[in-house]
XYZ file of C-alpha atoms in Angstrom:
312
model
C 99.250 92.408 78.511
C 103.294 92.153 78.002
C 104.218 93.197 81.752
C 102.290 93.947 84.753
C 103.757 96.469 86.726
C 101.199 99.079 87.575
C 97.339 98.612 88.415
C 97.203 101.342 85.126
C 98.260 98.491 82.690
C 94.964 97.051 82.961
C 92.577 98.518 80.580
C 88.601 99.020 81.568
C 89.309 98.158 85.281
C 85.704 97.251 85.852
C 85.724 94.640 83.208
C 88.490 92.948 84.697
C 86.827 93.156 88.057
C 84.093 91.351 86.781
C 86.162 88.467 84.666
C 88.140 87.726 88.148
C 84.828 87.612 89.839
C 83.847 84.828 87.010
C 87.459 83.110 87.670
C 86.528 82.958 91.378
C 83.293 81.070 90.685
C 85.124 78.741 88.523
C 88.673 78.803 89.121
C 89.814 75.626 87.032
C 88.275 76.347 83.948
C 91.483 77.669 82.461
C 93.669 75.072 84.114
C 95.311 73.941 80.891
C 96.334 77.363 79.943
C 99.494 77.310 81.603
C 100.631 73.853 80.759
C 104.263 73.490 80.526
C 104.661 76.949 81.741
C 106.862 78.026 84.612
C 106.624 81.112 86.454
C 109.515 82.172 89.097
C 108.368 83.785 92.047
C 111.280 86.110 93.456
C 111.090 87.714 96.775
C 113.636 90.217 97.774
C 111.430 90.978 100.841
C 109.217 88.909 103.351
C 105.681 87.855 102.131
C 102.673 85.678 103.444
C 99.383 86.499 100.972
C 101.299 87.820 98.000
C 103.537 84.634 98.166
C 100.765 81.951 98.819
C 97.867 83.783 96.503
C 100.309 84.301 93.227
C 101.432 80.862 93.762
C 97.849 79.379 93.946
C 96.676 81.439 91.179
C 99.703 79.904 88.897
C 98.760 76.379 90.083
C 94.949 77.307 89.098
C 95.897 78.083 85.582
C 98.090 74.729 85.216
C 101.832 76.533 85.476
C 104.744 75.205 87.341
C 105.987 77.590 90.081
C 109.334 78.342 91.271
C 110.043 80.304 94.374
C 113.186 82.137 95.416
C 113.799 84.300 98.269
C 116.710 86.300 96.508
C 117.368 88.816 99.276
C 118.733 85.705 101.377
C 119.609 83.027 98.484
C 120.934 85.168 95.711
C 123.956 87.240 94.969
C 123.725 90.991 95.540
C 122.685 92.525 92.576
C 124.532 95.503 91.125
C 122.499 98.068 89.003
C 124.463 100.923 87.657
C 125.785 100.834 83.947
C 129.589 101.048 83.448
C 130.502 100.566 87.209
C 133.664 98.686 88.136
C 132.040 95.724 90.244
C 134.942 95.619 92.960
C 133.063 96.052 96.018
C 130.311 93.676 97.768
C 128.106 93.384 94.966
C 128.511 90.101 92.921
C 126.200 89.932 89.973
C 124.715 92.611 87.728
C 120.980 92.769 86.891
C 121.278 92.404 83.058
C 123.097 88.810 83.497
C 120.495 87.636 86.426
C 117.348 88.722 84.390
C 118.787 87.417 81.366
C 119.434 84.198 83.220
C 116.077 83.949 85.005
C 114.526 84.551 81.390
C 115.675 80.750 80.431
C 114.626 79.245 83.448
C 110.945 80.215 83.435
C 108.009 82.012 81.017
C 106.941 84.293 83.276
C 109.090 86.127 86.581
C 106.980 87.927 89.559
C 109.532 90.383 91.590
C 108.706 91.600 94.895
C 111.164 94.481 96.142
C 110.023 97.321 98.787
C 111.395 100.491 99.124
C 114.331 101.254 101.569
C 112.523 104.556 102.491
C 116.144 106.283 102.802
C 116.377 107.870 99.306
C 113.416 108.887 97.546
C 114.868 109.341 94.045
C 116.399 105.760 94.230
C 113.099 104.418 95.617
C 111.240 105.921 92.512
C 113.662 104.743 90.268
C 112.382 101.414 90.915
C 115.761 99.625 90.122
C 114.758 96.074 90.701
C 111.543 95.995 88.863
C 112.414 98.058 86.288
C 115.782 96.318 85.631
C 114.030 93.223 85.607
C 111.266 95.140 83.053
C 114.298 96.004 80.999
C 116.513 93.066 80.845
C 114.237 89.920 80.952
C 113.076 88.851 77.636
C 109.759 87.231 79.569
C 106.644 89.359 81.205
C 106.992 90.750 84.543
C 104.668 90.708 87.074
C 104.630 93.303 90.332
C 104.155 91.621 93.561
C 104.932 95.250 95.351
C 107.507 97.284 94.304
C 108.958 100.742 96.250
C 106.051 102.644 94.697
C 103.273 100.404 93.774
C 101.161 97.311 94.678
C 98.796 96.410 92.080
C 97.822 93.112 92.585
C 96.801 94.144 95.908
C 94.700 97.232 94.284
C 93.234 94.807 92.133
C 91.908 92.373 94.847
C 90.692 95.351 96.547
C 88.708 96.700 93.362
C 87.029 93.075 93.602
C 86.228 93.373 97.185
C 84.582 96.727 96.638
C 82.913 95.359 93.727
C 81.193 92.439 95.491
C 80.391 94.008 98.622
C 79.143 97.579 97.475
C 74.880 97.971 97.956
C 75.155 101.482 96.278
C 75.941 102.075 92.661
C 78.384 105.075 93.959
C 79.490 104.539 97.336
C 81.535 106.359 99.262
C 85.230 105.110 99.996
C 87.737 106.512 102.443
C 91.346 106.057 102.493
C 92.546 106.577 106.050
C 95.836 106.786 107.569
C 96.649 105.195 110.743
C 99.382 105.221 113.258
C 102.273 102.515 112.975
C 105.235 102.058 115.049
C 107.346 101.609 112.036
C 108.065 103.643 108.767
C 106.253 102.023 106.145
C 106.482 102.377 102.322
C 103.549 104.311 100.081
C 103.186 101.357 97.664
C 99.579 100.295 99.055
C 98.145 103.499 99.198
C 99.658 104.560 95.694
C 98.066 101.685 94.095
C 94.787 102.088 96.014
C 94.526 105.860 94.611
C 95.170 105.113 91.379
C 92.347 102.444 91.060
C 89.779 104.253 92.880
C 90.579 107.266 90.253
C 89.182 104.398 87.595
C 86.426 103.474 90.034
C 82.807 104.561 90.079
C 82.821 106.027 93.883
C 82.830 109.004 95.923
C 86.735 108.924 97.047
C 88.472 111.161 99.854
C 91.479 110.484 101.381
C 92.115 111.568 105.149
C 95.674 111.290 106.706
C 97.463 114.300 109.372
C 99.248 117.383 108.142
C 102.536 116.204 106.687
C 101.463 112.993 105.313
C 100.365 113.723 101.987
C 101.098 111.084 99.194
C 102.830 111.824 96.033
C 101.194 114.925 94.959
C 101.190 113.604 91.344
C 99.400 110.203 92.431
C 96.700 111.708 94.112
C 95.920 115.028 91.874
C 92.426 115.438 91.621
C 91.678 113.640 94.361
C 89.621 115.267 97.707
C 92.147 115.235 100.812
C 90.420 115.953 104.035
C 92.856 116.407 107.200
C 89.998 115.917 109.504
C 89.329 112.336 110.041
C 86.068 112.313 111.267
C 84.755 114.709 108.661
C 86.470 112.546 106.145
C 84.335 109.010 107.371
C 81.069 110.851 107.474
C 78.571 108.568 105.623
C 81.584 106.415 104.389
C 80.382 102.883 102.991
C 83.875 101.506 102.754
C 87.000 102.613 105.028
C 90.494 101.425 104.009
C 92.927 102.363 106.661
C 96.619 101.953 106.049
C 99.896 103.461 107.298
C 102.828 105.108 105.464
C 105.407 107.179 106.390
C 105.735 111.068 105.249
C 106.532 111.442 101.573
C 107.888 115.341 101.795
C 110.030 114.392 104.710
C 110.611 111.014 102.928
C 110.573 107.882 104.915
C 110.073 109.570 108.505
C 107.024 109.076 111.093
C 106.394 112.285 112.055
C 104.105 111.507 114.863
C 102.313 108.610 116.425
C 99.064 110.258 116.745
C 96.932 107.108 118.279
C 93.863 109.182 117.948
C 93.802 108.169 114.062
C 93.606 104.491 115.138
C 90.251 103.277 113.797
C 87.559 102.733 116.330
C 83.890 101.106 115.924
C 82.477 104.687 116.666
C 84.487 106.539 113.901
C 83.783 103.213 111.384
C 79.653 103.473 111.894
C 78.145 101.423 109.349
C 80.934 101.360 106.741
C 82.814 98.158 106.163
C 86.423 97.758 106.920
C 89.285 97.236 104.601
C 92.939 96.902 105.083
C 95.843 94.692 103.068
C 97.205 92.903 105.941
C 99.346 92.034 108.078
C 97.841 94.401 110.533
C 98.728 95.491 113.811
C 95.649 94.741 116.392
C 94.960 98.061 118.552
C 97.198 100.225 116.945
C 95.792 100.485 113.318
C 92.567 99.359 114.344
C 90.416 97.950 117.111
C 89.820 94.315 117.759
C 86.215 94.764 117.543
C 86.373 95.785 113.980
C 88.531 92.925 112.869
C 86.440 90.531 114.674
C 83.214 91.829 113.725
C 81.269 91.400 110.348
C 81.932 94.550 108.997
C 85.813 93.489 108.356
C 86.722 92.519 104.820
C 90.309 91.721 105.218
C 90.049 88.207 104.753
C 87.595 88.627 101.929
C 90.366 91.019 100.546
C 93.206 88.492 101.248
C 91.331 85.545 99.090
C 90.740 87.926 96.584
C 94.536 88.161 95.950
C 94.393 84.742 94.243
C 92.020 85.914 91.799
C 93.605 89.052 90.957
C 97.063 87.245 90.263
C 95.002 84.883 88.204
C 93.506 87.409 86.041
C 96.758 88.989 85.356
C 98.642 85.584 84.936
C 95.422 84.562 82.687
C 95.857 87.477 80.358
C 99.690 87.471 80.108
C 99.212 83.582 79.246
C 96.692 84.376 76.641
C 99.124 86.799 74.865
C 101.745 84.443 74.477
């Protein structure tokens, strides 16, 4: 594996999931693989789980870790070619990526969508800029349109907790006071297309995801109909894709409740707004898998870093 930019960069997802579960049982068995190797984690946006889990994963493999909050500490980057840099941007991605490549062996990047310009967000200028100009492997710690480490952790979680061979998994939109990106939902959909499951996406009209990503998926606009006989319910908010970045409605009838969840197990990537996205009673119950998902973020990242290191 050269780069890890998308969940589709992993061939044979189920094999990767089983390998990650094995790492979870013996996390230090490859603790010399990353000896004298350094990973640099570049954060253009805030993080809790992603930062700590990726750092722990690298340390489990014996790597050194450098962390930089680029949005606050670095120069503002320019991405356009041939531009006269006479405005507020002080450094070009070409130099930045090449310089970082001299200081470390792997670079991991986190840069969210701004939700202002669809074309600009989908261009993934930060992530693709590093992938283009860096001479070292690049790992996506969440970009404008994708969060593949989260999707891999979700796949691990489902595999560990599924009780039937082909579970029913529902991705349900939920209300949120802020406009949120599509990255988590996009990568979850892509992951589920590779998983042996009955998969349903449910959301109010106007909140369809990128149709190129959901092509072939069953989409239901009635939440309760979609949730019928579900084994796993993954709840996540996202803003409108057609009316890009807009909050069309704050429909609290889509908040996940115990009554709607039924016997299903509950999933969410965190952070989660209690009693807006989901009731307290669910999060505080044994049906909630959210802390398991967070724990599996370490082993998702460790699996990815292990495969990159093995390819050196």
